[in-house]
Every structure is written in structure tokens, then in C-alpha cells.
Tab-separated table of N, CA and C in Angstrom:
chain	number	residue	atom	x	y	z
A	1051	MET	N	0.839	-1.183	0.000
A	1051	MET	CA	0.000	0.000	0.000
A	1051	MET	C	0.883	1.245	0.000
A	1052	ASP	N	0.423	2.296	-0.592
A	1052	ASP	CA	1.159	3.546	-0.717
A	1052	ASP	C	1.392	4.201	0.650
A	1053	TYR	N	2.632	4.641	0.878
A	1053	TYR	CA	3.017	5.257	2.149
A	1053	TYR	C	2.138	6.464	2.487
A	1054	LEU	N	1.932	7.371	1.545
A	1054	LEU	CA	1.158	8.577	1.831
A	1054	LEU	C	-0.305	8.260	2.154
A	1055	LEU	N	-0.870	7.276	1.496
A	1055	LEU	CA	-2.248	6.880	1.801
A	1055	LEU	C	-2.320	6.290	3.211
A	1056	LEU	N	-1.367	5.432	3.551
A	1056	LEU	CA	-1.327	4.861	4.902
A	1056	LEU	C	-1.172	5.946	5.959
A	1057	LYS	N	-0.256	6.860	5.710
A	1057	LYS	CA	-0.019	7.940	6.664
A	1057	LYS	C	-1.275	8.797	6.812
A	1058	TYR	N	-1.929	9.090	5.691
A	1058	TYR	CA	-3.173	9.866	5.717
A	1058	TYR	C	-4.231	9.161	6.566
A	1059	LEU	N	-4.414	7.862	6.346
A	1059	LEU	CA	-5.410	7.106	7.104
A	1059	LEU	C	-5.050	7.045	8.586
A	1060	HIS	N	-3.764	6.928	8.881
A	1060	HIS	CA	-3.309	6.882	10.266
A	1060	HIS	C	-3.549	8.226	10.968
A	1061	VAL	N	-3.209	9.305	10.310
A	1061	VAL	CA	-3.439	10.637	10.887
A	1061	VAL	C	-4.939	10.896	11.021
A	1062	LEU	N	-5.708	10.504	10.018
A	1062	LEU	CA	-7.161	10.654	10.095
A	1062	LEU	C	-7.721	9.888	11.290
A	1063	GLY	N	-7.230	8.688	11.527
A	1063	GLY	CA	-7.657	7.916	12.695
A	1063	GLY	C	-7.334	8.631	13.997
A	1064	ALA	N	-6.152	9.237	14.073
A	1064	ALA	CA	-5.771	9.992	15.274
A	1064	ALA	C	-6.695	11.192	15.469
A	1065	ILE	N	-7.025	11.865	14.379
A	1065	ILE	CA	-7.935	13.014	14.453
A	1065	ILE	C	-9.307	12.566	14.954
A	1066	VAL	N	-9.791	11.455	14.436
A	1066	VAL	CA	-11.097	10.937	14.863
A	1066	VAL	C	-11.065	10.572	16.345
A	1067	LEU	N	-10.006	9.896	16.792
A	1067	LEU	CA	-9.902	9.545	18.214
A	1067	LEU	C	-9.916	10.780	19.102
A	1068	LEU	N	-9.086	11.745	18.754
A	1068	LEU	CA	-9.013	12.959	19.577
A	1068	LEU	C	-10.280	13.795	19.470
A	1069	GLY	N	-10.789	13.937	18.267
A	1069	GLY	CA	-11.987	14.747	18.074
A	1069	GLY	C	-13.210	14.153	18.730
A	1070	THR	N	-13.411	12.866	18.538
A	1070	THR	CA	-14.562	12.213	19.154
A	1070	THR	C	-14.425	12.223	20.669
A	1071	GLY	N	-13.231	11.932	21.149
A	1071	GLY	CA	-13.000	11.946	22.606
A	1071	GLY	C	-13.275	13.306	23.212
A	1072	THR	N	-12.807	14.358	22.556
A	1072	THR	CA	-13.041	15.715	23.049
A	1072	THR	C	-14.523	16.057	23.008
A	1073	GLY	N	-15.176	15.740	21.891
A	1073	GLY	CA	-16.602	16.031	21.756
A	1073	GLY	C	-17.436	15.291	22.780
A	1074	ILE	N	-17.164	14.012	22.945
A	1074	ILE	CA	-17.899	13.208	23.921
A	1074	ILE	C	-17.727	13.775	25.318
A	1075	ALA	N	-16.493	14.090	25.680
A	1075	ALA	CA	-16.241	14.640	27.015
A	1075	ALA	C	-17.005	15.947	27.218
A	1076	PHE	N	-16.957	16.822	26.229
A	1076	PHE	CA	-17.642	18.116	26.344
A	1076	PHE	C	-19.152	17.938	26.493
A	1077	PHE	N	-19.758	17.146	25.613
A	1077	PHE	CA	-21.212	17.002	25.644
A	1077	PHE	C	-21.690	16.282	26.899
A	1078	MET	N	-20.946	15.267	27.346
A	1078	MET	CA	-21.335	14.587	28.586
A	1078	MET	C	-21.192	15.516	29.784
A	1079	LEU	N	-20.127	16.292	29.823
A	1079	LEU	CA	-19.927	17.242	30.922
A	1079	LEU	C	-21.052	18.271	30.956
A	1080	MET	N	-21.398	18.824	29.807
A	1080	MET	CA	-22.463	19.827	29.758
A	1080	MET	C	-23.821	19.227	30.144
A	1081	ALA	N	-24.100	18.025	29.678
A	1081	ALA	CA	-25.362	17.375	30.042
A	1081	ALA	C	-25.393	17.110	31.545
A	1082	HIS	N	-24.303	16.597	32.073
A	1082	HIS	CA	-24.227	16.308	33.507
A	1082	HIS	C	-24.444	17.577	34.330
A	1083	ARG	N	-23.791	18.634	33.921
A	1083	ARG	CA	-23.907	19.900	34.666
A	1083	ARG	C	-25.332	20.446	34.675
A	1084	SER	N	-26.121	20.082	33.669
A	1084	SER	CA	-27.509	20.552	33.622
A	1084	SER	C	-28.343	19.934	34.739
A	1085	GLY	N	-27.973	18.727	35.151
A	1085	GLY	CA	-28.740	18.028	36.171
A	1085	GLY	C	-30.071	17.493	35.662
A	1086	ASP	N	-30.355	17.679	34.395
A	1086	ASP	CA	-31.622	17.262	33.782
A	1086	ASP	C	-31.486	15.817	33.311
A	1087	ALA	N	-32.171	14.915	33.999
A	1087	ALA	CA	-32.038	13.482	33.717
A	1087	ALA	C	-32.388	13.142	32.269
A	1088	GLU	N	-33.421	13.767	31.728
A	1088	GLU	CA	-33.814	13.470	30.346
A	1088	GLU	C	-32.737	13.931	29.360
A	1089	PHE	N	-32.178	15.117	29.598
A	1089	PHE	CA	-31.110	15.643	28.748
A	1089	PHE	C	-29.868	14.748	28.843
A	1090	VAL	N	-29.536	14.319	30.059
A	1090	VAL	CA	-28.392	13.424	30.251
A	1090	VAL	C	-28.620	12.113	29.504
A	1091	ALA	N	-29.818	11.558	29.625
A	1091	ALA	CA	-30.124	10.285	28.964
A	1091	ALA	C	-29.996	10.403	27.450
A	1092	LYS	N	-30.544	11.475	26.882
A	1092	LYS	CA	-30.465	11.660	25.428
A	1092	LYS	C	-29.028	11.888	24.983
A	1093	THR	N	-28.304	12.712	25.723
A	1093	THR	CA	-26.906	12.988	25.374
A	1093	THR	C	-26.057	11.725	25.489
A	1094	ALA	N	-26.228	10.993	26.565
A	1094	ALA	CA	-25.458	9.757	26.751
A	1094	ALA	C	-25.798	8.747	25.657
A	1095	GLY	N	-27.041	8.718	25.216
A	1095	GLY	CA	-27.423	7.829	24.128
A	1095	GLY	C	-26.679	8.151	22.843
A	1096	VAL	N	-26.578	9.433	22.532
A	1096	VAL	CA	-25.844	9.859	21.330
A	1096	VAL	C	-24.349	9.586	21.496
A	1097	VAL	N	-23.838	9.814	22.690
A	1097	VAL	CA	-22.421	9.593	22.976
A	1097	VAL	C	-22.058	8.120	22.777
A	1098	VAL	N	-22.915	7.222	23.239
A	1098	VAL	CA	-22.653	5.793	23.080
A	1098	VAL	C	-22.594	5.434	21.596
A	1099	VAL	N	-23.513	5.969	20.805
A	1099	VAL	CA	-23.505	5.708	19.356
A	1099	VAL	C	-22.225	6.268	18.733
A	1100	ALA	N	-21.859	7.491	19.096
A	1100	ALA	CA	-20.637	8.105	18.556
A	1100	ALA	C	-19.408	7.273	18.899
A	1101	ASP	N	-19.348	6.770	20.125
A	1101	ASP	CA	-18.221	5.930	20.524
A	1101	ASP	C	-18.174	4.650	19.705
A	1102	MET	N	-19.330	4.063	19.458
A	1102	MET	CA	-19.372	2.811	18.699
A	1102	MET	C	-19.030	3.021	17.225
A	1103	VAL	N	-19.501	4.122	16.657
A	1103	VAL	CA	-19.277	4.364	15.226
A	1103	VAL	C	-17.883	4.943	14.978
A	1104	PHE	N	-17.556	6.021	15.647
A	1104	PHE	CA	-16.320	6.743	15.345
A	1104	PHE	C	-15.115	6.219	16.123
A	1105	THR	N	-15.219	6.209	17.448
A	1105	THR	CA	-14.067	5.806	18.248
A	1105	THR	C	-13.683	4.361	17.963
A	1106	ALA	N	-14.660	3.470	17.958
A	1106	ALA	CA	-14.348	2.052	17.720
A	1106	ALA	C	-13.714	1.846	16.349
A	1107	SER	N	-14.199	2.566	15.337
A	1107	SER	CA	-13.600	2.454	13.998
A	1107	SER	C	-12.147	2.893	14.016
A	1108	ALA	N	-11.881	4.018	14.653
A	1108	ALA	CA	-10.506	4.518	14.726
A	1108	ALA	C	-9.621	3.583	15.546
A	1109	VAL	N	-10.178	3.008	16.597
A	1109	VAL	CA	-9.419	2.073	17.433
A	1109	VAL	C	-8.962	0.863	16.615
A	1110	VAL	N	-9.754	0.468	15.638
A	1110	VAL	CA	-9.389	-0.654	14.764
A	1110	VAL	C	-8.390	-0.199	13.693
A	1111	VAL	N	-8.628	0.954	13.102
A	1111	VAL	CA	-7.785	1.451	12.008
A	1111	VAL	C	-6.375	1.801	12.486
A	1112	GLN	N	-6.258	2.397	13.662
A	1112	GLN	CA	-4.950	2.875	14.135
A	1112	GLN	C	-3.881	1.786	14.189
A	1113	PRO	N	-4.124	0.667	14.854
A	1113	PRO	CA	-3.041	-0.331	14.902
A	1113	PRO	C	-2.738	-0.963	13.546
A	1114	ILE	N	-3.753	-1.081	12.706
A	1114	ILE	CA	-3.517	-1.670	11.376
A	1114	ILE	C	-2.637	-0.745	10.546
A	1115	THR	N	-3.026	0.521	10.450
A	1115	THR	CA	-2.226	1.463	9.656
A	1115	THR	C	-0.863	1.703	10.296
A	1116	GLY	N	-0.832	1.736	11.627
A	1116	GLY	CA	0.442	1.916	12.323
A	1116	GLY	C	1.401	0.770	12.059
A	1117	TYR	N	0.889	-0.452	12.115
A	1117	TYR	CA	1.723	-1.618	11.828
A	1117	TYR	C	2.252	-1.575	10.393
A	1118	LEU	N	1.352	-1.284	9.449
A	1118	LEU	CA	1.763	-1.235	8.045
A	1118	LEU	C	2.802	-0.137	7.798
A	1119	LEU	N	2.632	1.012	8.457
A	1119	LEU	CA	3.622	2.093	8.326
A	1119	LEU	C	4.968	1.673	8.913
A	1120	ALA	N	4.938	1.085	10.109
A	1120	ALA	CA	6.189	0.646	10.742
A	1120	ALA	C	6.892	-0.390	9.873
A	1121	ASP	N	6.128	-1.302	9.324
A	1121	ASP	CA	6.694	-2.335	8.456
A	1121	ASP	C	7.309	-1.711	7.208
A	1122	LEU	N	6.599	-0.770	6.613
A	1122	LEU	CA	7.071	-0.092	5.405
A	1122	LEU	C	8.366	0.683	5.666
A	1123	MET	N	8.483	1.253	6.878
A	1123	MET	CA	9.652	2.066	7.216
A	1123	MET	C	10.727	1.273	7.953
A	1124	ASP	N	10.499	-0.026	8.146
A	1124	ASP	CA	11.442	-0.877	8.880
A	1124	ASP	C	11.708	-0.379	10.297
A	1125	VAL	N	10.682	0.081	10.969
A	1125	VAL	CA	10.802	0.530	12.357
A	1125	VAL	C	10.350	-0.625	13.253
A	1126	PRO	N	11.209	-1.074	14.175
A	1126	PRO	CA	10.822	-2.167	15.083
A	1126	PRO	C	9.653	-1.735	15.980
A	1127	LEU	N	8.659	-2.601	16.103
A	1127	LEU	CA	7.446	-2.246	16.843
A	1127	LEU	C	7.668	-1.973	18.324
A	1128	TRP	N	8.511	-2.731	18.967
A	1128	TRP	CA	8.621	-2.619	20.420
A	1128	TRP	C	9.883	-1.894	20.875
A	1129	GLU	N	10.422	-1.052	20.017
A	1129	GLU	CA	11.612	-0.289	20.404
A	1129	GLU	C	11.337	1.197	20.350
A	1130	GLY	N	12.001	1.937	21.219
A	1130	GLY	CA	11.956	3.394	21.189
A	1130	GLY	C	10.564	3.976	21.341
A	1131	TRP	N	10.366	5.073	20.633
A	1131	TRP	CA	9.116	5.828	20.754
A	1131	TRP	C	7.904	5.002	20.352
A	1132	LEU	N	8.056	4.119	19.371
A	1132	LEU	CA	6.923	3.315	18.921
A	1132	LEU	C	6.505	2.305	19.994
A	1133	GLY	N	7.470	1.719	20.663
A	1133	GLY	CA	7.158	0.804	21.764
A	1133	GLY	C	6.407	1.517	22.880
A	1134	VAL	N	6.852	2.722	23.227
A	1134	VAL	CA	6.161	3.517	24.257
A	1134	VAL	C	4.749	3.864	23.782
A	1135	ALA	N	4.625	4.238	22.510
A	1135	ALA	CA	3.305	4.564	21.957
A	1135	ALA	C	2.362	3.356	22.029
A	1136	LEU	N	2.867	2.181	21.735
A	1136	LEU	CA	2.038	0.973	21.810
A	1136	LEU	C	1.606	0.670	23.244
A	1137	LEU	N	2.508	0.873	24.189
A	1137	LEU	CA	2.146	0.682	25.599
A	1137	LEU	C	1.060	1.686	26.004
A	1138	LEU	N	1.216	2.930	25.580
A	1138	LEU	CA	0.217	3.952	25.885
A	1138	LEU	C	-1.118	3.646	25.204
A	1139	TYR	N	-1.073	3.035	24.043
A	1139	TYR	CA	-2.297	2.627	23.349
A	1139	TYR	C	-3.043	1.590	24.200
A	1140	GLY	N	-2.281	0.705	24.808
A	1140	GLY	CA	-2.878	-0.273	25.725
A	1140	GLY	C	-3.499	0.398	26.944
A	1141	VAL	N	-2.810	1.409	27.475
A	1141	VAL	CA	-3.352	2.166	28.615
A	1141	VAL	C	-4.652	2.861	28.204
A	1142	ALA	N	-4.630	3.510	27.058
A	1142	ALA	CA	-5.835	4.198	26.574
A	1142	ALA	C	-6.995	3.215	26.433
A	1143	GLY	N	-6.724	2.048	25.858
A	1143	GLY	CA	-7.761	1.037	25.695
A	1143	GLY	C	-8.274	0.503	27.020
A	1144	ALA	N	-7.361	0.345	27.975
A	1144	ALA	CA	-7.754	-0.163	29.299
A	1144	ALA	C	-8.707	0.798	30.002
A	1145	PHE	N	-8.601	2.081	29.697
A	1145	PHE	CA	-9.519	3.059	30.287
A	1145	PHE	C	-10.738	3.305	29.408
A	1146	TRP	N	-10.594	3.160	28.095
A	1146	TRP	CA	-11.720	3.426	27.193
A	1146	TRP	C	-12.788	2.348	27.289
A	1147	LEU	N	-12.392	1.077	27.330
A	1147	LEU	CA	-13.384	-0.007	27.355
A	1147	LEU	C	-14.353	0.112	28.536
A	1148	PRO	N	-13.865	0.325	29.765
A	1148	PRO	CA	-14.828	0.503	30.858
A	1148	PRO	C	-15.677	1.768	30.691
A	1149	VAL	N	-15.107	2.807	30.099
A	1149	VAL	CA	-15.841	4.055	29.893
A	1149	VAL	C	-17.052	3.836	28.986
A	1150	VAL	N	-16.905	2.998	27.989
A	1150	VAL	CA	-18.040	2.704	27.098
A	1150	VAL	C	-19.172	2.072	27.904
A	1151	TRP	N	-18.837	1.099	28.736
A	1151	TRP	CA	-19.850	0.460	29.579
A	1151	TRP	C	-20.443	1.478	30.554
A	1152	ILE	N	-19.585	2.314	31.150
A	1152	ILE	CA	-20.050	3.334	32.101
A	1152	ILE	C	-21.031	4.284	31.414
A	1153	GLN	N	-20.717	4.707	30.201
A	1153	GLN	CA	-21.616	5.611	29.469
A	1153	GLN	C	-22.971	4.956	29.224
A	1154	MET	N	-22.968	3.677	28.880
A	1154	MET	CA	-24.231	2.962	28.668
A	1154	MET	C	-25.030	2.897	29.969
A	1155	ARG	N	-24.333	2.608	31.047
A	1155	ARG	CA	-25.008	2.509	32.352
A	1155	ARG	C	-25.520	3.880	32.795
A	1156	MET	N	-24.726	4.933	32.593
A	1156	MET	CA	-25.167	6.295	32.924
A	1156	MET	C	-26.416	6.661	32.121
A	1157	ARG	N	-26.414	6.293	30.844
A	1157	ARG	CA	-27.577	6.530	29.990
A	1157	ARG	C	-28.814	5.846	30.567
A	1158	ASP	N	-28.650	4.585	30.935
A	1158	ASP	CA	-29.777	3.809	31.461
A	1158	ASP	C	-30.277	4.372	32.791
A	1159	LEU	N	-29.354	4.730	33.669
A	1159	LEU	CA	-29.747	5.299	34.962
A	1159	LEU	C	-30.433	6.653	34.787
A	1160	ALA	N	-29.928	7.475	33.879
A	1160	ALA	CA	-30.554	8.773	33.619
A	1160	ALA	C	-31.948	8.584	33.029
A	1161	LEU	N	-32.094	7.593	32.153
A	1161	LEU	CA	-33.403	7.298	31.563
A	1161	LEU	C	-34.393	6.857	32.646
A	1162	GLU	N	-33.936	6.015	33.563
A	1162	GLU	CA	-34.791	5.595	34.684
A	1162	GLU	C	-35.236	6.800	35.510
A	1163	SER	N	-34.291	7.694	35.804
A	1163	SER	CA	-34.628	8.898	36.578
A	1163	SER	C	-35.607	9.780	35.819
A	1164	ALA	N	-35.378	9.942	34.520
A	1164	ALA	CA	-36.271	10.786	33.710
A	1164	ALA	C	-37.684	10.208	33.693
A	1165	ARG	N	-37.799	8.907	33.514
A	1165	ARG	CA	-39.124	8.262	33.481
A	1165	ARG	C	-39.837	8.370	34.818
A	1166	ALA	N	-39.066	8.276	35.912
A	1166	ALA	CA	-39.656	8.352	37.252
A	1166	ALA	C	-39.864	9.795	37.708
A	1167	GLY	N	-39.268	10.736	36.961
A	1167	GLY	CA	-39.370	12.142	37.352
A	1167	GLY	C	-38.566	12.468	38.596
A	1168	THR	N	-37.472	11.739	38.792
A	1168	THR	CA	-36.623	11.946	39.965
A	1168	THR	C	-35.264	12.510	39.546
A	1169	ALA	N	-34.530	12.960	40.539
A	1169	ALA	CA	-33.178	13.464	40.290
A	1169	ALA	C	-32.262	12.299	39.920
A	1170	LEU	N	-31.162	12.628	39.304
A	1170	LEU	CA	-30.166	11.601	38.963
A	1170	LEU	C	-29.715	10.889	40.240
A	1171	SER	N	-29.604	9.579	40.163
A	1171	SER	CA	-29.346	8.756	41.344
A	1171	SER	C	-27.904	8.846	41.828
A	1172	THR	N	-27.706	8.342	43.032
A	1172	THR	CA	-26.363	8.243	43.610
A	1172	THR	C	-25.487	7.336	42.741
A	1173	ALA	N	-26.080	6.261	42.231
A	1173	ALA	CA	-25.322	5.345	41.361
A	1173	ALA	C	-24.854	6.066	40.103
A	1174	TYR	N	-25.722	6.897	39.527
A	1174	TYR	CA	-25.337	7.683	38.350
A	1174	TYR	C	-24.146	8.590	38.697
A	1175	HIS	N	-24.245	9.318	39.804
A	1175	HIS	CA	-23.176	10.258	40.186
A	1175	HIS	C	-21.864	9.544	40.470
A	1176	ARG	N	-21.942	8.364	41.061
A	1176	ARG	CA	-20.722	7.581	41.307
A	1176	ARG	C	-20.073	7.192	39.975
A	1177	LEU	N	-20.885	6.720	39.042
A	1177	LEU	CA	-20.359	6.361	37.716
A	1177	LEU	C	-19.809	7.576	36.979
A	1178	TYR	N	-20.464	8.707	37.114
A	1178	TYR	CA	-19.975	9.921	36.462
A	1178	TYR	C	-18.568	10.271	36.969
A	1179	ARG	N	-18.367	10.174	38.280
A	1179	ARG	CA	-17.043	10.493	38.842
A	1179	ARG	C	-15.976	9.550	38.283
A	1180	ILE	N	-16.307	8.261	38.191
A	1180	ILE	CA	-15.359	7.297	37.624
A	1180	ILE	C	-15.103	7.632	36.147
A	1181	TRP	N	-16.182	7.894	35.392
A	1181	TRP	CA	-16.073	8.262	33.975
A	1181	TRP	C	-15.149	9.471	33.818
A	1182	PHE	N	-15.363	10.474	34.641
A	1182	PHE	CA	-14.574	11.705	34.574
A	1182	PHE	C	-13.094	11.415	34.866
A	1183	LEU	N	-12.829	10.662	35.916
A	1183	LEU	CA	-11.439	10.351	36.284
A	1183	LEU	C	-10.743	9.485	35.235
A	1184	PHE	N	-11.472	8.523	34.657
A	1184	PHE	CA	-10.883	7.657	33.637
A	1184	PHE	C	-10.516	8.433	32.369
A	1185	GLY	N	-11.145	9.565	32.171
A	1185	GLY	CA	-10.845	10.368	30.993
A	1185	GLY	C	-9.420	10.900	30.984
A	1186	PHE	N	-8.861	11.177	32.148
A	1186	PHE	CA	-7.518	11.758	32.198
A	1186	PHE	C	-6.448	10.797	31.698
A	1187	PRO	N	-6.329	9.589	32.244
A	1187	PRO	CA	-5.302	8.689	31.690
A	1187	PRO	C	-5.654	8.209	30.279
A	1188	GLY	N	-6.932	8.009	30.003
A	1188	GLY	CA	-7.330	7.549	28.666
A	1188	GLY	C	-7.010	8.577	27.603
A	1189	PHE	N	-7.490	9.800	27.799
A	1189	PHE	CA	-7.267	10.861	26.818
A	1189	PHE	C	-5.812	11.334	26.847
A	1190	GLY	N	-5.237	11.384	28.055
A	1190	GLY	CA	-3.832	11.788	28.183
A	1190	GLY	C	-2.895	10.855	27.430
A	1191	SER	N	-3.205	9.564	27.448
A	1191	SER	CA	-2.393	8.588	26.708
A	1191	SER	C	-2.444	8.858	25.215
A	1192	VAL	N	-3.642	9.156	24.714
A	1192	VAL	CA	-3.789	9.438	23.281
A	1192	VAL	C	-3.026	10.719	22.917
A	1193	MET	N	-3.083	11.720	23.771
A	1193	MET	CA	-2.328	12.958	23.516
A	1193	MET	C	-0.827	12.677	23.488
A	1194	ALA	N	-0.361	11.858	24.414
A	1194	ALA	CA	1.066	11.515	24.447
A	1194	ALA	C	1.474	10.723	23.207
A	1195	ILE	N	0.610	9.823	22.762
A	1195	ILE	CA	0.891	9.047	21.543
A	1195	ILE	C	1.024	9.988	20.352
A	1196	LEU	N	0.135	10.955	20.253
A	1196	LEU	CA	0.206	11.916	19.154
A	1196	LEU	C	1.544	12.650	19.177
A	1197	TRP	N	1.981	13.069	20.345
A	1197	TRP	CA	3.270	13.746	20.457
A	1197	TRP	C	4.399	12.805	20.014
A	1198	LEU	N	4.353	11.562	20.453
A	1198	LEU	CA	5.381	10.590	20.065
A	1198	LEU	C	5.407	10.376	18.565
A	1199	MET	N	4.225	10.327	17.935
A	1199	MET	CA	4.160	10.132	16.477
A	1199	MET	C	4.785	11.307	15.742
A	1200	ILE	N	4.596	12.491	16.282
A	1200	ILE	CA	5.114	13.686	15.620
A	1200	ILE	C	6.602	13.863	15.880
A	1201	ALA	N	6.998	13.773	17.155
A	1201	ALA	CA	8.386	14.054	17.548
A	1201	ALA	C	9.343	12.893	17.291
A	1202	LYS	N	8.824	11.671	17.376
A	1202	LYS	CA	9.663	10.469	17.241
A	1202	LYS	C	10.987	10.604	18.013
A	1203	PRO	N	10.863	10.864	19.324
A	1203	PRO	CA	12.091	11.094	20.104
A	1203	PRO	C	12.934	9.822	20.222
A	1204	GLY	N	14.193	9.992	20.362
A	1204	GLY	CA	15.092	8.847	20.573
A	1204	GLY	C	14.993	8.397	22.015
A	1205	LEU	N	14.321	7.312	22.239
A	1205	LEU	CA	14.150	6.798	23.624
A	1205	LEU	C	14.980	5.547	23.832
């Protein structure tokens, strides 16, 4: 496969990961801050779909295009900056997978509250705090990977 096409697809995947992650975080934060269970439920529903369509697609494309690029350039996968990037990719995934489940559960709990006409539950708020905290290492790992891809430091 052509190097420039692979690089384009790889960069596009990084943009989708960062863009979707930023958008999801912003919209979930704004919905949560509203305290409106129905708004939270609808927003979380859209967020779950966005994660499944965009983030999951990029999560699949990134390692494939990354591997093909490394192979094309004869860069060893587990050495230097690329090895660190792969480890960080694992960290990002370890935090993203539970976040997807948490978002689904938050959606369901908010929907229950909206239907009952009650405030968001303690269980919802506990999950929100975990979701919020997991965003830092998950998103931070992706940001660090982007820097490694650009700088390619000698490690």
C-alpha cells in the first residue's frame, strides 16, 4: 500500500480519536452539569452511538495502519518511541473499554430517573465520577501518543 495513503489514514484515525473523545467529554460534561435526567439520557445515548461508530472504527484502524507504516519504514514495533506509543495505546484502551460500559449505564440510569421524574441517582453520580477520572489517563495517553508520532524522540 502507498506510504502517503497509509499515513493519511493513520493521521485521520488519530484526528477521529481525539476529536470524538473531546466532543464526547464536552457534551457529557455539559449534560451532567444541567442536572436534567432526560437531557443526560439523550446525550449519553448519542455519545454511546458516537463511541461505537467513530471511536471504535478509529481504534481498529490505528493499529492496522500503524503496523503497516512501521513495516514499510522498517521501524521495530517494540523499540523506542513506537514501543512507548504501543504501551500507551494499551493504557488508553484499558480506560476506554470501561468508559463505554459506564456511558451505557449512565444513559440507562438517567433514563430511569427521567421516566420516574426523579433526580439523577447516587449510582449515576458515582459512575460519572469514575467516567470523569478515567478520561484523564485515557485521553492523556492518546495525547502523548500523538506527540510521540510527531516528535519520534530517541528513547
